CSV table of C-alpha atoms in Angstrom, one decimal:
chain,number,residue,atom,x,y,z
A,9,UNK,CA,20.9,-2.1,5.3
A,10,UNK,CA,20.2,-3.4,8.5
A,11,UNK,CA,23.0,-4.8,10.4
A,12,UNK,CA,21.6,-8.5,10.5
A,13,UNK,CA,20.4,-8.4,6.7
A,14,UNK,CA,22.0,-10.4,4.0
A,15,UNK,CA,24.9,-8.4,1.5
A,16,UNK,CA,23.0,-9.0,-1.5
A,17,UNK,CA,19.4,-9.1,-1.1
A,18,UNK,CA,17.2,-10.5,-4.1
A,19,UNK,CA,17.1,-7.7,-6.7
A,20,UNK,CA,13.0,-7.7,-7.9
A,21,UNK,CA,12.7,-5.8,-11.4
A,22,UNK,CA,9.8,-4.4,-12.9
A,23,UNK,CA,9.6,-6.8,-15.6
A,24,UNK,CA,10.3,-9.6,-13.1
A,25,UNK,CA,6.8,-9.1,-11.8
A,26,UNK,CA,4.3,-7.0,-13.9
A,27,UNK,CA,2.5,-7.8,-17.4
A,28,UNK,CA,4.4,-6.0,-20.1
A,29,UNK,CA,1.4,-3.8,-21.2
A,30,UNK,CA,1.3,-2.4,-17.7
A,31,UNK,CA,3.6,0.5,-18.6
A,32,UNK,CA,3.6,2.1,-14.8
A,33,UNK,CA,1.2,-0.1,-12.4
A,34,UNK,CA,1.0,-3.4,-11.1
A,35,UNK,CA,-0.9,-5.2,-8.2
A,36,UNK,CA,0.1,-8.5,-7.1
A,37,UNK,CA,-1.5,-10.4,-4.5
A,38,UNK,CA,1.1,-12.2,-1.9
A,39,UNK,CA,0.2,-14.8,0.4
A,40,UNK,CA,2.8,-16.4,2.7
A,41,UNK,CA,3.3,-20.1,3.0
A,42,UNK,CA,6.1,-19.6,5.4
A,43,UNK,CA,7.3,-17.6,8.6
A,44,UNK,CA,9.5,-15.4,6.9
A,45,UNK,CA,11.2,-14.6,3.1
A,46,UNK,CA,14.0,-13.5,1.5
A,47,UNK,CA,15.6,-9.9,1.3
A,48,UNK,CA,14.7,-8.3,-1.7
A,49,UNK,CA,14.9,-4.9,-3.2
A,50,UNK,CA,12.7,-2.9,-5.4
A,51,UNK,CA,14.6,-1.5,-8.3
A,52,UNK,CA,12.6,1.1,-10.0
A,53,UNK,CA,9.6,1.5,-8.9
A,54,UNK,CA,7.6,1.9,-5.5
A,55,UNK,CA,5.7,-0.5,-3.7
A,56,UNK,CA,3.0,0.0,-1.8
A,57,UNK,CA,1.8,-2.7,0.9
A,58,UNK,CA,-1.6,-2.9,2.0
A,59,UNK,CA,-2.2,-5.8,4.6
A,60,UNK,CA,-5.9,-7.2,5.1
A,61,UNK,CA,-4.8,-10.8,7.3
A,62,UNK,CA,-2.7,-11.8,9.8
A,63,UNK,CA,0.2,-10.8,10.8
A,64,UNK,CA,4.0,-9.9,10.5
A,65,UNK,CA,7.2,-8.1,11.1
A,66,UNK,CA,8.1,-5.6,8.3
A,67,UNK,CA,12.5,-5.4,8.7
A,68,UNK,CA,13.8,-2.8,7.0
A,69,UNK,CA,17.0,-0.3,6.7
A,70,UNK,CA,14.6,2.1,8.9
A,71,UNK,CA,14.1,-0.7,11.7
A,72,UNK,CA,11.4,-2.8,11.9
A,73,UNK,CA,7.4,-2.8,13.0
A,74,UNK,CA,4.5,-4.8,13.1
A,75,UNK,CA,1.8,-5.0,10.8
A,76,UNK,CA,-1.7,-6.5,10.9
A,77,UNK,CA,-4.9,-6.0,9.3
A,78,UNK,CA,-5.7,-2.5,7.9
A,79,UNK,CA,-2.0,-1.1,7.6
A,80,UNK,CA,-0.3,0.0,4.3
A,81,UNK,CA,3.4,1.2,3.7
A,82,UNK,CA,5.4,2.2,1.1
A,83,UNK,CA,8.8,0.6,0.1
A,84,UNK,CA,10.9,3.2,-2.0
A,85,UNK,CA,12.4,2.3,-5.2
A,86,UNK,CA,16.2,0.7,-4.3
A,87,UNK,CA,14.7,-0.1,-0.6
A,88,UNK,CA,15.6,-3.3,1.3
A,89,UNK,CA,13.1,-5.6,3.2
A,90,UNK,CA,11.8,-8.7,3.9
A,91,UNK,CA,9.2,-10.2,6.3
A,92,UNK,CA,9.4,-12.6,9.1
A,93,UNK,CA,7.0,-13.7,11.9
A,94,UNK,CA,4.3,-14.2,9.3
A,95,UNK,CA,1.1,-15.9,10.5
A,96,UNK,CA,-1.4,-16.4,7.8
A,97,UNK,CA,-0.1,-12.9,6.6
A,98,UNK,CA,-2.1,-11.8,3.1
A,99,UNK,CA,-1.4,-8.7,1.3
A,100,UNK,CA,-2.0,-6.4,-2.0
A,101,UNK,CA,1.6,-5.3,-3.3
A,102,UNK,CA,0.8,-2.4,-5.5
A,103,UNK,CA,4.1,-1.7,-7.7
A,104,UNK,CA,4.1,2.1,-9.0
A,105,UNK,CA,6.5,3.8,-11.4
A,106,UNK,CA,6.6,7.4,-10.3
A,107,UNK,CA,5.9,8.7,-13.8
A,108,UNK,CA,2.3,7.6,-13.7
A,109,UNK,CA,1.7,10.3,-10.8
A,110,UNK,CA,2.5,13.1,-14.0
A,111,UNK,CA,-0.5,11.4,-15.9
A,112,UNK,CA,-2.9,12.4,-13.2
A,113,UNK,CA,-5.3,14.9,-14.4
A,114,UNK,CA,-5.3,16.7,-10.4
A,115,UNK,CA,-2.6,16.9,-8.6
A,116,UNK,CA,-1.7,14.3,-6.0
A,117,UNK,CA,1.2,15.8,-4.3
A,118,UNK,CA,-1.7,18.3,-2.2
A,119,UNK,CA,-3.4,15.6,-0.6
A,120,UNK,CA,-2.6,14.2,2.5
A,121,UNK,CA,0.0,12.0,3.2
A,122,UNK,CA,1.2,11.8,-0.1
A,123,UNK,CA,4.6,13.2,0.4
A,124,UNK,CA,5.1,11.0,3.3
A,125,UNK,CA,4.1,7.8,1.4
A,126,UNK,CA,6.3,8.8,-1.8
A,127,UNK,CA,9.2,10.6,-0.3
A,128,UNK,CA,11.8,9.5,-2.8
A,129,UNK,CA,15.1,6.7,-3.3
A,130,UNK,CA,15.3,4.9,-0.6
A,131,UNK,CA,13.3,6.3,1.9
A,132,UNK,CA,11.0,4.6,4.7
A,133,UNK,CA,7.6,5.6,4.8
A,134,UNK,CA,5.7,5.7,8.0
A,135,UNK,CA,3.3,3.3,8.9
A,136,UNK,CA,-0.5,3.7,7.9
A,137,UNK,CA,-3.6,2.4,8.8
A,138,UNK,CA,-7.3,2.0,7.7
A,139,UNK,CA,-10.1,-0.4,9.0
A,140,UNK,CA,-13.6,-1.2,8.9
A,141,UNK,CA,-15.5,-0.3,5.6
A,142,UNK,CA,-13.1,2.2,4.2
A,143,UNK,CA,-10.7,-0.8,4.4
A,144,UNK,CA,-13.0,-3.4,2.8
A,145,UNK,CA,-14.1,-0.4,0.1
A,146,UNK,CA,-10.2,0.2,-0.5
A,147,UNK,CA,-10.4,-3.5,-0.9
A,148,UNK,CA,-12.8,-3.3,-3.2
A,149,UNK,CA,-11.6,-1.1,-5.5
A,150,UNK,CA,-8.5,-2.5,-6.0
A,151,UNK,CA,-10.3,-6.1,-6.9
A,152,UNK,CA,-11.7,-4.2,-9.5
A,153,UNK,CA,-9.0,-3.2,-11.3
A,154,UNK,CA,-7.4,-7.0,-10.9
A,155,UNK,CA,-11.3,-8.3,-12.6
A,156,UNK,CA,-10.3,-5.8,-15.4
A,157,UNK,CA,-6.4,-7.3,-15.6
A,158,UNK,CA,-8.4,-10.6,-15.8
A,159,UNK,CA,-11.1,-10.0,-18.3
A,160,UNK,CA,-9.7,-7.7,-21.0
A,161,UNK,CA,-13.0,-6.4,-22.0
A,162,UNK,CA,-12.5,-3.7,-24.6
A,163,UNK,CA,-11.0,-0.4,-22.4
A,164,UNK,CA,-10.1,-2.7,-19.9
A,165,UNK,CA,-6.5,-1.1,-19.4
A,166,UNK,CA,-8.3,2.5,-18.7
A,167,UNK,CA,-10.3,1.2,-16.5
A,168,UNK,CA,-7.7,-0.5,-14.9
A,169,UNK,CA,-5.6,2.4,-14.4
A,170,UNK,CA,-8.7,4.3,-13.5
A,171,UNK,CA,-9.7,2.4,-10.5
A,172,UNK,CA,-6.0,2.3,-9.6
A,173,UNK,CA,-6.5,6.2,-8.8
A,174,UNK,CA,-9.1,5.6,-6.8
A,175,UNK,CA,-7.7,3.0,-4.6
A,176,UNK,CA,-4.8,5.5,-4.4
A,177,UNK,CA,-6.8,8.8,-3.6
A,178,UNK,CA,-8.9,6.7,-0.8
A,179,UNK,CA,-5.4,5.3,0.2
A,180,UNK,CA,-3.9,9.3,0.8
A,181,UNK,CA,-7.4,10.6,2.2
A,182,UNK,CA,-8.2,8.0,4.8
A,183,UNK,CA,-4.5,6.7,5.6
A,184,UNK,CA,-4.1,7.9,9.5
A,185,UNK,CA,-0.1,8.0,10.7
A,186,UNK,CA,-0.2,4.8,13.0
A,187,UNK,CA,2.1,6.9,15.8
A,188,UNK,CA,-0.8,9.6,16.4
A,189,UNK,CA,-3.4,6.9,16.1
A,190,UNK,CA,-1.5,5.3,18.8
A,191,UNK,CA,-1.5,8.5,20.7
A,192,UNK,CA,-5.1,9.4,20.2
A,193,UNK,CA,-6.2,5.4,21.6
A,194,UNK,CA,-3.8,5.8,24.5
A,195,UNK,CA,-5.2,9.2,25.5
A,196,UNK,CA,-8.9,7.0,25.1
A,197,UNK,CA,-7.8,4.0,26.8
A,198,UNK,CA,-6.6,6.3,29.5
A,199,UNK,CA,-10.0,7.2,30.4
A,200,UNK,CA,-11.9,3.8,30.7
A,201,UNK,CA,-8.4,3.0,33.1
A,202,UNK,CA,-9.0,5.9,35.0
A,203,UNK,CA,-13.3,5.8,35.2
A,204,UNK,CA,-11.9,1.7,36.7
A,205,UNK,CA,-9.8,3.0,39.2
A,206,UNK,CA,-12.9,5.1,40.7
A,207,UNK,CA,-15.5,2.9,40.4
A,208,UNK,CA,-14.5,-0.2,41.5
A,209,UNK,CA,-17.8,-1.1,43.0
A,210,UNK,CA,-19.6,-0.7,39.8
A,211,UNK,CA,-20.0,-3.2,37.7
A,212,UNK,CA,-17.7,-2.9,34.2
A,213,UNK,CA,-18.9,-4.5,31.0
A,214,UNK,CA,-16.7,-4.2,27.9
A,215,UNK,CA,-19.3,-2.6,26.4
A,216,UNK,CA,-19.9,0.3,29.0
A,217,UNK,CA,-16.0,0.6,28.9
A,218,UNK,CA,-15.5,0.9,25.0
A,219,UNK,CA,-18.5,3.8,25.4
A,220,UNK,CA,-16.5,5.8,27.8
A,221,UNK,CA,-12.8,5.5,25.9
A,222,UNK,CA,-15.6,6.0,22.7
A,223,UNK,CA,-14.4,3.0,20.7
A,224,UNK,CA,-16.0,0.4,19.1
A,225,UNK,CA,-15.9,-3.1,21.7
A,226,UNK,CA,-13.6,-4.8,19.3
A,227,UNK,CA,-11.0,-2.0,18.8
A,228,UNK,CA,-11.3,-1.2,22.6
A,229,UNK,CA,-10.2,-5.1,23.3
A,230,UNK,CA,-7.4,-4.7,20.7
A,231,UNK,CA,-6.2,-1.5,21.6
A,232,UNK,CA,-6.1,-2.0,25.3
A,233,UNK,CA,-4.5,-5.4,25.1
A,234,UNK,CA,-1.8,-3.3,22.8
A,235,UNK,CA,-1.3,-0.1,25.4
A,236,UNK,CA,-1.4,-1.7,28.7
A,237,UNK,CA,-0.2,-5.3,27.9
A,238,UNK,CA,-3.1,-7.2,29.5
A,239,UNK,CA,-6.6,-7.6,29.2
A,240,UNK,CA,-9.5,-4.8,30.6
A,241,UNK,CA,-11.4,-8.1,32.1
A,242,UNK,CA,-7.8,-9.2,34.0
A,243,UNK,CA,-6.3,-5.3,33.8
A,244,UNK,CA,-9.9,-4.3,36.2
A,245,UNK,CA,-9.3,-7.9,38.9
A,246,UNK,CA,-5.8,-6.8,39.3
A,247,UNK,CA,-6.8,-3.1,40.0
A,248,UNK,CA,-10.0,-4.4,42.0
A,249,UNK,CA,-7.3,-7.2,44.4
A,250,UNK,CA,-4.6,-4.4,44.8
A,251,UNK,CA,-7.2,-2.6,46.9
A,252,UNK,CA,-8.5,-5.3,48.6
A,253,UNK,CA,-5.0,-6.0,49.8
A,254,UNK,CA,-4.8,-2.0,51.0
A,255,UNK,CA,-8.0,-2.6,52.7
A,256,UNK,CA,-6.2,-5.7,54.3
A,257,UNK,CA,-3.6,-3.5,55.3
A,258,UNK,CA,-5.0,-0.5,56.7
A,259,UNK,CA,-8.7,-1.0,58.0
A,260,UNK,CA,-10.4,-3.3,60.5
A,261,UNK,CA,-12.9,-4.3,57.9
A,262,UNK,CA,-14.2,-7.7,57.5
A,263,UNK,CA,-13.1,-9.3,54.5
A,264,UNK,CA,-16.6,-9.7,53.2
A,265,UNK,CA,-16.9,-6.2,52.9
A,266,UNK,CA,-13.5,-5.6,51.5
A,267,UNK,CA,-15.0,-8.2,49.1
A,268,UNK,CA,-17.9,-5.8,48.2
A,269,UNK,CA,-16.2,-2.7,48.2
A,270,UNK,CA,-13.5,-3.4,45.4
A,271,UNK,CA,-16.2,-5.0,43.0
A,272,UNK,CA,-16.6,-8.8,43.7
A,273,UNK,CA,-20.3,-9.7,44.3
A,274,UNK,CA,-19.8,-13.3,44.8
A,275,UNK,CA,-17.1,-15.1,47.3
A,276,UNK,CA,-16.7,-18.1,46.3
A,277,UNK,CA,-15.1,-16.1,42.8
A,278,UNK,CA,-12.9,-13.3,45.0
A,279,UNK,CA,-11.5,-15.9,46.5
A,280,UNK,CA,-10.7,-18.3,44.1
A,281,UNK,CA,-8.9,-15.0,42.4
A,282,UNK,CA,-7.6,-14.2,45.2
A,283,UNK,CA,-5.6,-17.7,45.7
A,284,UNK,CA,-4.6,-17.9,42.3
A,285,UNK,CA,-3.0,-14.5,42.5
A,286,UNK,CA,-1.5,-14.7,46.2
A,287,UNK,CA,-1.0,-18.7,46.8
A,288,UNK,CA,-3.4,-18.2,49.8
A,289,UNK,CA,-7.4,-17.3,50.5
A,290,UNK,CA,-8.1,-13.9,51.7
A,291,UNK,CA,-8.5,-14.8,55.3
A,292,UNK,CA,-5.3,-16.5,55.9
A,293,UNK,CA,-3.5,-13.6,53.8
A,294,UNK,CA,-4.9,-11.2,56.4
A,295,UNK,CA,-3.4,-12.7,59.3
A,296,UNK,CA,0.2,-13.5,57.4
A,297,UNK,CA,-0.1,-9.7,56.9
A,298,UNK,CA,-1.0,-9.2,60.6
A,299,UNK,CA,1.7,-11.5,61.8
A,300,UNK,CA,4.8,-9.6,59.7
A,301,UNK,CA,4.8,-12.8,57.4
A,302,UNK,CA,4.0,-10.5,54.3
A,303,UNK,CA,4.9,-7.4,53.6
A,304,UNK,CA,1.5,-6.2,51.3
A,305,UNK,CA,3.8,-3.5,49.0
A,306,UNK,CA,6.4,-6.2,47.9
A,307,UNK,CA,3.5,-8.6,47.3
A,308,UNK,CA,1.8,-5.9,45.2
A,309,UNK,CA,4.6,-4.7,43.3
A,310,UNK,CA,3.8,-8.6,41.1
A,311,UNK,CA,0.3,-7.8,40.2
A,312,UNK,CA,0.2,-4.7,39.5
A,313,UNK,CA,-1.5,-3.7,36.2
A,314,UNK,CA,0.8,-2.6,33.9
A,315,UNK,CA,1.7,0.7,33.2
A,316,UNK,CA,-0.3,3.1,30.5
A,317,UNK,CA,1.8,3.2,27.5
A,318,UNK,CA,1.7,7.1,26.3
């Protein structure tokens, strides 16, 4: 138990929350009204989270992390959670007694990430993820098996179970461990910063940048905004006005050609950017420099982009 959670959490039973002819499966679809819920624990069975909108904080006896769209977990049987910062936060609960896995014709134990997902009483698994259309054919699946539930078409509870396999076996194949994901896009953000810190005179686009850290534009926004805490559009102005200060500093050039060589090809916008940043336009700036009134390295250290998060 965590140190801030309650001493006894809601206990959730099986047949609290699944249809009594669903011997070892159920799938429940939770939407949240609120910013956060009750502790509760899972007696008996495991549950396995898949998120697919907004957003929340998963607390647990492990810690706590963040989840969004895409991610899955498992909660072990006799775990305690609960959610909180919730914002529109929708999710498939998929409850699973651990004798079903026997009933498997194959064996799931061999394929990835199953061990790590189902590692026994009152474990923590690690945090998962899936996107784009294995997520929505994940989705998919498990819809399925919820229009069988609903229908009861003769065979329906074998077909139930049967598409709850392969919402499970996509699940273990595709799942990717969200820490070496994380490591992977911060190694590939890490080469869009660095191609931005040569080229400054080129001109960036988001789409030129996602090519070279070989993302998609939309993961390349979210992922950068996540690693480096800022944005690449306000990440590249910061790098692009800590050289024109250096410039500044250390040549005799004129400031419309600092202008040019850090990457701003109109003036009026370096140096509106350039007041908003340093309270003054980049000619006045100059001679404060010049003068002793600023000092350009403690005037830097507030702008500087943020560090890369590896």
């Amino acid at each position: 138990m965590t140190k801030n959670g309650p001493k006894t959490p809601v206990r959730l039973a099986w047949s609290m929350l699944v249809h009594e002819r669903l011997a070892h499966v159920g799938i429940l679809f939770r939407k949240y009204s609120s910013s956060s819920d009750l502790w509760h624990s899972h007696e008996g069975y495991y549950e396995l989270v898949l998120a697919f909108s907004g957003t929340a904080v998963n607390e647990t006896e492990c810690g706590r992390y963040s989840i969004r769209s895409g991610d899955l977990f498992v909660m072990a049987p006799g775990s305690v959670h609960h959610y909180v910062a919730m914002n529109q936060f929708q999710h498939y609960a998929i409850l699973i007694q651990s004798d079903i896995f026997s009933q498997f014709p194959g064996n799931l134990a061999k394929l990835p990430n199953f061990r790590d997902l189902f590692p026994g009483e009152k474990s923590c698994s690690p945090l998962l993820h899936v996107e784009g259309k294995i997520l929505q054919g994940i989705l998919e699946i498990i819809e399925n098996a919820c229009e069988e539930y609903r229908n009861r078409k003769s065979g329906w509870l074998e077909a139930f179970y049967a598409e709850f396999f392969r919402a499970l076996i996509a699940i273990l194949r595709y799942g990717q461990n969200t820490k070496q994901k994380s490591d992977q896009a911060a190694y590939q953000i890490s080469k869009a910063v660095r191609f931005m810190s040569e080229n400054l005179q080129e001109e960036h686009t988001l789409e030129s940048l996602s090519g070279i850290a070989q993302m998609s534009v939309s993961n390349f926004r979210f992922q950068f905004k996540t690693i480096m805490g800022t944005s690449p559009v306000d990440y590249l102005i910061c790098l692009r006005l800590k050289q024109a200060v250096m410039l500044m500093e250390y040549t005799d050039l004129r400031v419309s050609e600092i202008m040019l060589r850090t990457g701003f090809k109109d003036s009026s916008y370096f140096t509106r950017k350039f007041h908003a940043f340093f309270g003054r336009p980049p000619r006045e700036f100059r001679k404060a420099i010049q003068t002793g009134e600023i000092i350009p390295s403690e005037v830097l250290s507030s702008i500087m982009p943020a560090p890369l998060r590896m």
